[in-house]
Amino acid sequence: MKKILVIGSSNVDVSIRATSIPKAGETVKGLSVSLNAGGKGANQAVACSRLGGNTGFITVLGSEGSSSLLPMFHESGIDCRGIDVLDGKQTGTAYITVDNDGKNTIVVIPGTNYDCSADYIKSKDYLIQESDIIVLQLEIPEEAVDYAIKRSAELGKTVILNPAPAPASLNPDWLSKIDYLTPNETELEKISGMSVSSVQEAKIAAQSLISKGVKNVIATLGGGGALLVSSSCSEQFTPPDIKVVDTTAAGDTFNGAVVVYLAEGKDISEAIVFANAAATLSVSRKGAQESIPSREETEKFLASLAKEGAI
Ligand code: RIB
């Protein structure tokens, strides 16, 4: 089994449930508020580890993050040598509003995620060297992601970039170094500069990124599942049906699951079917890291879907 290294953010999520997400200038009454373990990097590291991957994680936490987030990383079996705690500093915080349909909006305050700099990653170079698959998102400084992508490509590692939150455009130097780019519809629209309001448009937008050097695009399309596009194929994978409770971390769960199957040497199509099942289970539960299923649960769910003829 190949070794996975996730490099990215950790956040304390302040999750508010409300019947609807307020529009600009509107005040709505909330239903509940809770504190959860989150952050795109941390969610993806937990997903990789919980779903059976040999996973390391590079991140930086503030004081309270060491008590509220670190235990989950240890519990999930993550290699924590890449994690530093900066006493007296504030851990990243995300303010999430979830509506009755499970949809969300998120505002992130970076906190110590912005201490996860290129120099910090350089100080953990041994972790990049000993890993095979490097997984990145965009909640740490862009110069840090730039360094990590270039260093990983130089060492011949497989690079996976989940371009979230989406920048206005992707650094053109990165494109030929990315093996798998995994945007959702909104992110795909932003980084391709093209409209993505149908599967056909998503395919055209993904192909535009392939023509610029990205090897594979896996676009997550919410209820439409996932679309895999490379220079030789384009295939949509529809997800199983489930009652959606909270979509927070569904994309992170999907990414983690794809990475684990790739680390096990499985085919990308098989990886996406597994990832759709894991992400479906995660949207049936509240929160970020606590919503991520185990390998056993995901395999049981897949087996039940196969029995019903649903996949
Ligand atoms: O992808 C979901 C995550 O985005 C949340 O856990 C929140 O922390 C934000 O980073």
mmCIF file of C-alpha atoms and ligand atoms in Angstrom:
data_model
loop_
_atom_site.group_PDB
_atom_site.id
_atom_site.type_symbol
_atom_site.label_atom_id
_atom_site.label_comp_id
_atom_site.label_asym_id
_atom_site.label_seq_id
_atom_site.Cartn_x
_atom_site.Cartn_y
_atom_site.Cartn_z
ATOM 1 C CA MET A 1 0.000 0.000 0.000
ATOM 2 C CA LYS A 2 1.320 3.424 -0.982
ATOM 3 C CA LYS A 3 1.808 6.102 1.677
ATOM 4 C CA ILE A 4 -0.444 9.179 1.612
ATOM 5 C CA LEU A 5 0.538 12.651 2.838
ATOM 6 C CA VAL A 6 -2.130 15.339 3.249
ATOM 7 C CA ILE A 7 -0.816 18.909 3.520
ATOM 8 C CA GLY A 8 -3.401 21.485 4.557
ATOM 9 C CA SER A 9 -5.726 23.197 6.981
ATOM 10 C CA SER A 10 -7.329 22.334 10.295
ATOM 11 C CA ASN A 11 -10.320 24.308 11.566
ATOM 12 C CA VAL A 12 -12.637 24.415 14.512
ATOM 13 C CA ASP A 13 -16.047 24.529 12.789
ATOM 14 C CA VAL A 14 -18.804 26.636 14.340
ATOM 15 C CA SER A 15 -21.829 25.034 12.663
ATOM 16 C CA ILE A 16 -25.187 26.778 12.745
ATOM 17 C CA ARG A 17 -28.377 25.046 11.587
ATOM 18 C CA ALA A 18 -31.113 27.317 10.234
ATOM 19 C CA THR A 19 -34.218 26.710 8.110
ATOM 20 C CA SER A 20 -32.625 28.829 5.388
ATOM 21 C CA ILE A 21 -29.280 30.510 4.715
ATOM 22 C CA PRO A 22 -29.647 34.298 5.143
ATOM 23 C CA LYS A 23 -29.317 36.484 2.063
ATOM 24 C CA ALA A 24 -27.304 39.744 2.232
ATOM 25 C CA GLY A 25 -29.114 42.129 4.600
ATOM 26 C CA GLU A 26 -31.401 39.370 5.967
ATOM 27 C CA THR A 27 -31.561 38.057 9.554
ATOM 28 C CA VAL A 28 -32.884 34.535 10.156
ATOM 29 C CA LYS A 29 -33.452 32.611 13.379
ATOM 30 C CA GLY A 30 -31.097 29.685 13.864
ATOM 31 C CA LEU A 31 -32.110 26.252 15.179
ATOM 32 C CA SER A 32 -28.870 25.133 16.876
ATOM 33 C CA VAL A 33 -25.149 25.755 17.073
ATOM 34 C CA SER A 34 -22.332 23.250 17.632
ATOM 35 C CA LEU A 35 -18.526 23.109 17.583
ATOM 36 C CA ASN A 36 -17.062 20.431 15.312
ATOM 37 C CA ALA A 37 -13.644 19.278 14.128
ATOM 38 C CA GLY A 38 -13.122 20.431 10.532
ATOM 39 C CA GLY A 39 -10.813 22.016 7.975
ATOM 40 C CA LYS A 40 -10.463 20.676 4.453
ATOM 41 C CA GLY A 41 -6.967 19.292 5.064
ATOM 42 C CA ALA A 42 -7.898 17.699 8.376
ATOM 43 C CA ASN A 43 -11.149 16.248 7.006
ATOM 44 C CA GLN A 44 -9.279 14.698 4.073
ATOM 45 C CA ALA A 45 -6.556 13.297 6.353
ATOM 46 C CA VAL A 46 -9.177 11.781 8.682
ATOM 47 C CA ALA A 47 -11.079 10.389 5.676
ATOM 48 C CA CYS A 48 -7.922 8.770 4.245
ATOM 49 C CA SER A 49 -6.974 7.223 7.561
ATOM 50 C CA ARG A 50 -10.475 6.114 8.606
ATOM 51 C CA LEU A 51 -11.029 4.535 5.186
ATOM 52 C CA GLY A 52 -7.872 2.456 5.563
ATOM 53 C CA GLY A 53 -5.035 4.588 4.117
ATOM 54 C CA ASN A 54 -1.534 4.833 5.613
ATOM 55 C CA THR A 55 -1.770 8.602 6.153
ATOM 56 C CA GLY A 56 0.499 11.408 7.332
ATOM 57 C CA PHE A 57 -0.650 15.008 7.824
ATOM 58 C CA ILE A 58 1.196 18.331 7.728
ATOM 59 C CA THR A 59 -0.762 21.112 9.463
ATOM 60 C CA VAL A 60 -0.321 23.814 12.109
ATOM 61 C CA LEU A 61 -2.638 24.217 15.107
ATOM 62 C CA GLY A 62 -3.079 26.930 17.737
ATOM 63 C CA SER A 63 -3.352 26.223 21.464
ATOM 64 C CA GLU A 64 -7.014 25.177 21.573
ATOM 65 C CA GLY A 65 -6.594 23.065 18.429
ATOM 66 C CA SER A 66 -4.232 20.786 20.303
ATOM 67 C CA SER A 67 -7.003 19.895 22.751
ATOM 68 C CA SER A 68 -9.988 19.978 20.380
ATOM 69 C CA LEU A 69 -8.540 18.622 17.114
ATOM 70 C CA LEU A 70 -5.407 16.604 17.847
ATOM 71 C CA PRO A 71 -7.171 13.738 19.701
ATOM 72 C CA MET A 72 -9.294 12.971 16.580
ATOM 73 C CA PHE A 73 -6.131 12.775 14.449
ATOM 74 C CA HIS A 74 -4.531 10.293 16.869
ATOM 75 C CA GLU A 75 -7.772 8.320 17.193
ATOM 76 C CA SER A 76 -8.059 8.047 13.406
ATOM 77 C CA GLY A 77 -4.551 6.583 13.211
ATOM 78 C CA ILE A 78 -2.920 9.532 11.401
ATOM 79 C CA ASP A 79 0.887 9.867 11.486
ATOM 80 C CA CYS A 80 1.087 13.197 13.386
ATOM 81 C CA ARG A 81 4.834 13.966 12.977
ATOM 82 C CA GLY A 82 3.921 16.780 10.564
ATOM 83 C CA ILE A 83 1.723 18.608 13.087
ATOM 84 C CA ASP A 84 3.014 21.580 15.109
ATOM 85 C CA VAL A 85 1.145 23.503 17.804
ATOM 86 C CA LEU A 86 1.783 27.259 18.171
ATOM 87 C CA ASP A 87 0.910 28.195 21.736
ATOM 88 C CA GLY A 88 -0.955 31.471 22.134
ATOM 89 C CA LYS A 89 -2.103 31.526 18.501
ATOM 90 C CA GLN A 90 -5.620 30.912 17.183
ATOM 91 C CA THR A 91 -6.397 27.733 15.250
ATOM 92 C CA GLY A 92 -8.276 28.199 11.952
ATOM 93 C CA THR A 93 -12.001 28.703 12.453
ATOM 94 C CA ALA A 94 -14.838 28.091 9.998
ATOM 95 C CA TYR A 95 -18.322 29.594 10.395
ATOM 96 C CA ILE A 96 -20.755 27.251 8.652
ATOM 97 C CA THR A 97 -24.488 27.736 8.099
ATOM 98 C CA VAL A 98 -26.416 24.596 7.144
ATOM 99 C CA ASP A 99 -30.009 24.846 5.863
ATOM 100 C CA ASN A 100 -32.914 22.364 5.955
ATOM 101 C CA ASP A 101 -31.734 20.722 2.710
ATOM 102 C CA GLY A 102 -28.250 20.113 4.188
ATOM 103 C CA LYS A 103 -26.668 22.750 1.931
ATOM 104 C CA ASN A 104 -24.095 25.077 3.459
ATOM 105 C CA THR A 105 -22.139 28.303 3.186
ATOM 106 C CA ILE A 106 -18.748 28.663 4.886
ATOM 107 C CA VAL A 107 -16.572 31.594 5.970
ATOM 108 C CA VAL A 108 -13.042 30.592 7.038
ATOM 109 C CA ILE A 109 -10.698 32.605 9.291
ATOM 110 C CA PRO A 110 -7.253 31.096 8.507
ATOM 111 C CA GLY A 111 -5.570 31.499 11.950
ATOM 112 C CA THR A 112 -2.589 29.135 12.234
ATOM 113 C CA ASN A 113 -3.334 27.639 8.794
ATOM 114 C CA TYR A 114 -1.383 30.636 7.483
ATOM 115 C CA ASP A 115 1.608 29.441 9.560
ATOM 116 C CA CYS A 116 1.658 26.342 7.361
ATOM 117 C CA SER A 117 4.123 28.171 5.091
ATOM 118 C CA ALA A 118 6.542 26.950 2.421
ATOM 119 C CA ASP A 119 9.325 27.090 5.053
ATOM 120 C CA TYR A 120 7.250 25.007 7.453
ATOM 121 C CA ILE A 121 6.630 22.399 4.738
ATOM 122 C CA LYS A 122 10.365 22.446 3.878
ATOM 123 C CA SER A 123 11.090 21.598 7.519
ATOM 124 C CA LYS A 124 8.954 18.450 7.048
ATOM 125 C CA ASP A 125 10.554 17.458 3.739
ATOM 126 C CA TYR A 126 11.255 13.928 5.009
ATOM 127 C CA LEU A 127 7.488 13.334 5.053
ATOM 128 C CA ILE A 128 7.165 14.270 1.363
ATOM 129 C CA GLN A 129 10.146 12.064 0.566
ATOM 130 C CA GLU A 130 8.729 9.016 2.317
ATOM 131 C CA SER A 131 5.204 9.386 0.832
ATOM 132 C CA ASP A 132 3.859 8.378 -2.583
ATOM 133 C CA ILE A 133 0.658 10.431 -2.926
ATOM 134 C CA ILE A 134 0.489 14.094 -1.883
ATOM 135 C CA VAL A 135 -2.952 15.627 -1.278
ATOM 136 C CA LEU A 136 -3.443 19.404 -1.170
ATOM 137 C CA GLN A 137 -6.248 21.978 -0.902
ATOM 138 C CA LEU A 138 -6.145 25.789 -0.852
ATOM 139 C CA GLU A 139 -6.790 26.782 2.783
ATOM 140 C CA ILE A 140 -3.059 27.341 3.461
ATOM 141 C CA PRO A 141 -0.961 30.101 1.815
ATOM 142 C CA GLU A 142 -0.663 29.847 -1.967
ATOM 143 C CA GLU A 143 3.158 29.990 -1.769
ATOM 144 C CA ALA A 144 3.042 26.904 0.481
ATOM 145 C CA VAL A 145 0.876 24.998 -2.013
ATOM 146 C CA ASP A 146 3.172 26.179 -4.811
ATOM 147 C CA TYR A 147 6.221 24.837 -2.976
ATOM 148 C CA ALA A 148 4.527 21.532 -2.120
ATOM 149 C CA ILE A 149 3.288 20.904 -5.682
ATOM 150 C CA LYS A 150 6.689 21.663 -7.232
ATOM 151 C CA ARG A 151 8.654 19.642 -4.657
ATOM 152 C CA SER A 152 6.279 16.663 -4.953
ATOM 153 C CA ALA A 153 6.428 16.706 -8.755
ATOM 154 C CA GLU A 154 10.236 16.977 -8.634
ATOM 155 C CA LEU A 155 10.316 13.832 -6.462
ATOM 156 C CA GLY A 156 7.947 12.006 -8.844
ATOM 157 C CA LYS A 157 5.025 11.818 -6.377
ATOM 158 C CA THR A 158 1.370 11.592 -7.417
ATOM 159 C CA VAL A 159 -0.187 15.038 -6.819
ATOM 160 C CA ILE A 160 -3.876 15.515 -6.003
ATOM 161 C CA LEU A 161 -5.198 19.070 -5.708
ATOM 162 C CA ASN A 162 -8.658 19.791 -4.372
ATOM 163 C CA PRO A 163 -8.918 23.454 -5.479
ATOM 164 C CA ALA A 164 -11.007 24.633 -2.530
ATOM 165 C CA PRO A 165 -11.676 27.412 -1.749
ATOM 166 C CA ALA A 166 -11.400 28.203 -5.463
ATOM 167 C CA PRO A 167 -9.051 30.960 -6.555
ATOM 168 C CA ALA A 168 -9.984 33.195 -9.527
ATOM 169 C CA SER A 169 -7.617 31.083 -11.625
ATOM 170 C CA LEU A 170 -5.130 28.286 -10.993
ATOM 171 C CA ASN A 171 -1.406 29.062 -11.076
ATOM 172 C CA PRO A 172 -0.458 27.941 -14.645
ATOM 173 C CA ASP A 173 2.847 26.453 -13.340
ATOM 174 C CA TRP A 174 0.837 23.857 -11.420
ATOM 175 C CA LEU A 175 -1.283 22.453 -14.232
ATOM 176 C CA SER A 176 1.125 19.928 -15.760
ATOM 177 C CA LYS A 177 2.164 18.772 -12.276
ATOM 178 C CA ILE A 178 -1.351 17.810 -11.145
ATOM 179 C CA ASP A 179 -2.299 14.157 -11.576
ATOM 180 C CA TYR A 180 -5.841 14.559 -10.228
ATOM 181 C CA LEU A 181 -7.706 17.867 -9.877
ATOM 182 C CA THR A 182 -10.934 17.522 -7.889
ATOM 183 C CA PRO A 183 -13.141 20.660 -8.036
ATOM 184 C CA ASN A 184 -16.848 20.851 -7.263
ATOM 185 C CA GLU A 185 -19.109 22.623 -9.813
ATOM 186 C CA THR A 186 -18.554 26.095 -8.352
ATOM 187 C CA GLU A 187 -14.793 25.611 -8.196
ATOM 188 C CA LEU A 188 -14.697 24.192 -11.727
ATOM 189 C CA GLU A 189 -16.646 27.199 -13.003
ATOM 190 C CA LYS A 190 -14.233 29.623 -11.307
ATOM 191 C CA ILE A 191 -10.938 28.026 -12.315
ATOM 192 C CA SER A 192 -11.993 27.262 -15.896
ATOM 193 C CA GLY A 193 -13.707 30.639 -16.346
ATOM 194 C CA MET A 194 -16.593 28.754 -18.038
ATOM 195 C CA SER A 195 -20.220 28.238 -17.106
ATOM 196 C CA VAL A 196 -20.944 24.888 -15.385
ATOM 197 C CA SER A 197 -24.703 24.479 -15.167
ATOM 198 C CA SER A 198 -24.997 21.005 -16.713
ATOM 199 C CA VAL A 199 -22.939 17.808 -16.953
ATOM 200 C CA GLN A 200 -22.154 18.660 -20.571
ATOM 201 C CA GLU A 201 -20.807 22.085 -19.550
ATOM 202 C CA ALA A 202 -18.809 20.482 -16.703
ATOM 203 C CA LYS A 203 -17.251 18.134 -19.267
ATOM 204 C CA ILE A 204 -16.258 21.019 -21.554
ATOM 205 C CA ALA A 205 -14.822 23.019 -18.619
ATOM 206 C CA ALA A 206 -12.848 19.966 -17.403
ATOM 207 C CA GLN A 207 -11.554 19.315 -20.925
ATOM 208 C CA SER A 208 -10.257 22.897 -21.069
ATOM 209 C CA LEU A 209 -8.108 22.148 -17.989
ATOM 210 C CA ILE A 210 -6.927 18.838 -19.492
ATOM 211 C CA SER A 211 -5.848 20.711 -22.627
ATOM 212 C CA LYS A 212 -3.700 22.935 -20.363
ATOM 213 C CA GLY A 213 -1.824 19.966 -18.849
ATOM 214 C CA VAL A 214 -3.878 18.572 -15.918
ATOM 215 C CA LYS A 215 -3.851 14.763 -16.264
ATOM 216 C CA ASN A 216 -7.263 13.929 -14.780
ATOM 217 C CA VAL A 217 -10.174 16.054 -13.576
ATOM 218 C CA ILE A 218 -12.697 14.516 -11.189
ATOM 219 C CA ALA A 219 -15.497 17.066 -10.836
ATOM 220 C CA THR A 220 -17.949 16.484 -7.984
ATOM 221 C CA LEU A 221 -21.448 17.504 -9.036
ATOM 222 C CA GLY A 222 -23.480 17.161 -5.806
ATOM 223 C CA GLY A 223 -26.540 15.032 -6.556
ATOM 224 C CA GLY A 224 -25.089 14.433 -10.053
ATOM 225 C CA GLY A 225 -22.237 12.409 -8.548
ATOM 226 C CA ALA A 226 -18.793 12.680 -10.103
ATOM 227 C CA LEU A 227 -17.476 13.281 -13.596
ATOM 228 C CA LEU A 228 -14.082 11.848 -14.570
ATOM 229 C CA VAL A 229 -12.402 13.546 -17.520
ATOM 230 C CA SER A 230 -8.950 12.786 -18.963
ATOM 231 C CA SER A 231 -7.461 13.080 -22.445
ATOM 232 C CA SER A 232 -8.807 9.619 -23.271
ATOM 233 C CA CYS A 233 -12.137 9.381 -21.406
ATOM 234 C CA SER A 234 -15.132 11.093 -19.909
ATOM 235 C CA GLU A 235 -17.460 9.203 -17.569
ATOM 236 C CA GLN A 236 -20.150 10.207 -15.087
ATOM 237 C CA PHE A 237 -20.668 8.198 -11.897
ATOM 238 C CA THR A 238 -24.078 8.799 -10.307
ATOM 239 C CA PRO A 239 -24.291 8.516 -6.509
ATOM 240 C CA PRO A 240 -26.665 6.353 -4.491
ATOM 241 C CA ASP A 241 -29.845 8.057 -3.180
ATOM 242 C CA ILE A 242 -29.994 9.088 0.463
ATOM 243 C CA LYS A 243 -31.723 11.694 2.655
ATOM 244 C CA VAL A 244 -29.293 14.623 2.861
ATOM 245 C CA VAL A 245 -28.758 15.953 6.392
ATOM 246 C CA ASP A 246 -25.528 17.967 6.055
ATOM 247 C CA THR A 247 -23.200 18.232 3.054
ATOM 248 C CA THR A 248 -20.255 19.571 5.123
ATOM 249 C CA ALA A 249 -17.093 17.519 4.363
ATOM 250 C CA ALA A 250 -18.806 15.420 1.665
ATOM 251 C CA GLY A 251 -16.202 16.596 -0.856
ATOM 252 C CA ASP A 252 -13.412 15.916 1.640
ATOM 253 C CA THR A 253 -14.742 12.402 2.260
ATOM 254 C CA PHE A 254 -14.937 11.843 -1.502
ATOM 255 C CA ASN A 255 -11.340 13.006 -1.973
ATOM 256 C CA GLY A 256 -10.037 10.859 0.885
ATOM 257 C CA ALA A 257 -11.804 7.773 -0.449
ATOM 258 C CA VAL A 258 -10.469 8.234 -3.998
ATOM 259 C CA VAL A 259 -6.935 8.634 -2.631
ATOM 260 C CA VAL A 260 -7.143 5.485 -0.476
ATOM 261 C CA TYR A 261 -8.220 3.323 -3.416
ATOM 262 C CA LEU A 262 -5.491 4.830 -5.611
ATOM 263 C CA ALA A 263 -2.970 4.103 -2.833
ATOM 264 C CA GLU A 264 -4.138 0.489 -2.926
ATOM 265 C CA GLY A 265 -3.434 0.350 -6.664
ATOM 266 C CA LYS A 266 -7.114 0.168 -7.633
ATOM 267 C CA ASP A 267 -8.525 1.500 -10.865
ATOM 268 C CA ILE A 268 -9.777 5.120 -10.846
ATOM 269 C CA SER A 269 -13.355 4.095 -11.814
ATOM 270 C CA GLU A 270 -13.497 1.687 -8.875
ATOM 271 C CA ALA A 271 -12.086 4.457 -6.656
ATOM 272 C CA ILE A 272 -14.869 6.857 -7.691
ATOM 273 C CA VAL A 273 -17.633 4.294 -7.022
ATOM 274 C CA PHE A 274 -16.152 3.728 -3.532
ATOM 275 C CA ALA A 275 -15.829 7.498 -2.991
ATOM 276 C CA ASN A 276 -19.447 8.162 -4.034
ATOM 277 C CA ALA A 277 -20.571 5.611 -1.437
ATOM 278 C CA ALA A 278 -18.402 7.130 1.326
ATOM 279 C CA ALA A 279 -19.544 10.689 0.486
ATOM 280 C CA THR A 280 -23.190 9.554 0.419
ATOM 281 C CA LEU A 281 -22.846 8.145 3.937
ATOM 282 C CA SER A 282 -21.207 11.388 5.092
ATOM 283 C CA VAL A 283 -24.088 13.593 3.864
ATOM 284 C CA SER A 284 -26.542 11.485 5.870
ATOM 285 C CA ARG A 285 -24.892 12.750 9.091
ATOM 286 C CA LYS A 286 -24.177 16.089 10.742
ATOM 287 C CA GLY A 287 -20.768 17.749 11.033
ATOM 288 C CA ALA A 288 -17.426 17.361 9.294
ATOM 289 C CA GLN A 289 -15.009 14.756 10.674
ATOM 290 C CA GLU A 290 -17.660 12.989 12.718
ATOM 291 C CA SER A 291 -19.680 12.391 9.539
ATOM 292 C CA ILE A 292 -16.869 10.486 7.771
ATOM 293 C CA PRO A 293 -17.603 6.732 7.608
ATOM 294 C CA SER A 294 -15.168 3.918 8.347
ATOM 295 C CA ARG A 295 -13.916 1.467 5.731
ATOM 296 C CA GLU A 296 -16.133 -1.270 7.136
ATOM 297 C CA GLU A 297 -19.301 0.863 6.993
ATOM 298 C CA THR A 298 -18.526 1.984 3.462
ATOM 299 C CA GLU A 299 -17.886 -1.550 2.244
ATOM 300 C CA LYS A 300 -21.107 -2.785 3.889
ATOM 301 C CA PHE A 301 -23.031 0.067 2.225
ATOM 302 C CA LEU A 302 -21.450 -0.764 -1.153
ATOM 303 C CA ALA A 303 -22.353 -4.430 -0.721
ATOM 304 C CA SER A 304 -25.965 -3.511 0.097
ATOM 305 C CA LEU A 305 -26.147 -1.266 -2.994
ATOM 306 C CA ALA A 306 -24.760 -4.068 -5.153
ATOM 307 C CA LYS A 307 -27.343 -6.481 -3.708
ATOM 308 C CA GLU A 308 -30.157 -4.025 -4.575
ATOM 309 C CA GLY A 309 -28.706 -3.665 -8.066
ATOM 310 C CA ALA A 310 -28.200 0.068 -7.388
ATOM 311 C CA ILE A 311 -24.576 0.046 -8.613
HETATM 312 O O1 RIB B 1 -14.904 21.144 3.412
HETATM 313 C C1 RIB B 1 -15.535 21.391 4.624
HETATM 314 C C2 RIB B 1 -14.653 22.229 5.501
HETATM 315 O O2 RIB B 1 -14.472 23.494 4.901
HETATM 316 C C3 RIB B 1 -15.201 22.518 6.868
HETATM 317 O O3 RIB B 1 -14.892 21.514 7.798
HETATM 318 C C4 RIB B 1 -14.608 23.883 7.197
HETATM 319 O O4 RIB B 1 -13.641 23.841 8.182
HETATM 320 C C5 RIB B 1 -14.048 24.413 5.875
HETATM 321 O O5 RIB B 1 -12.682 24.370 5.850
#
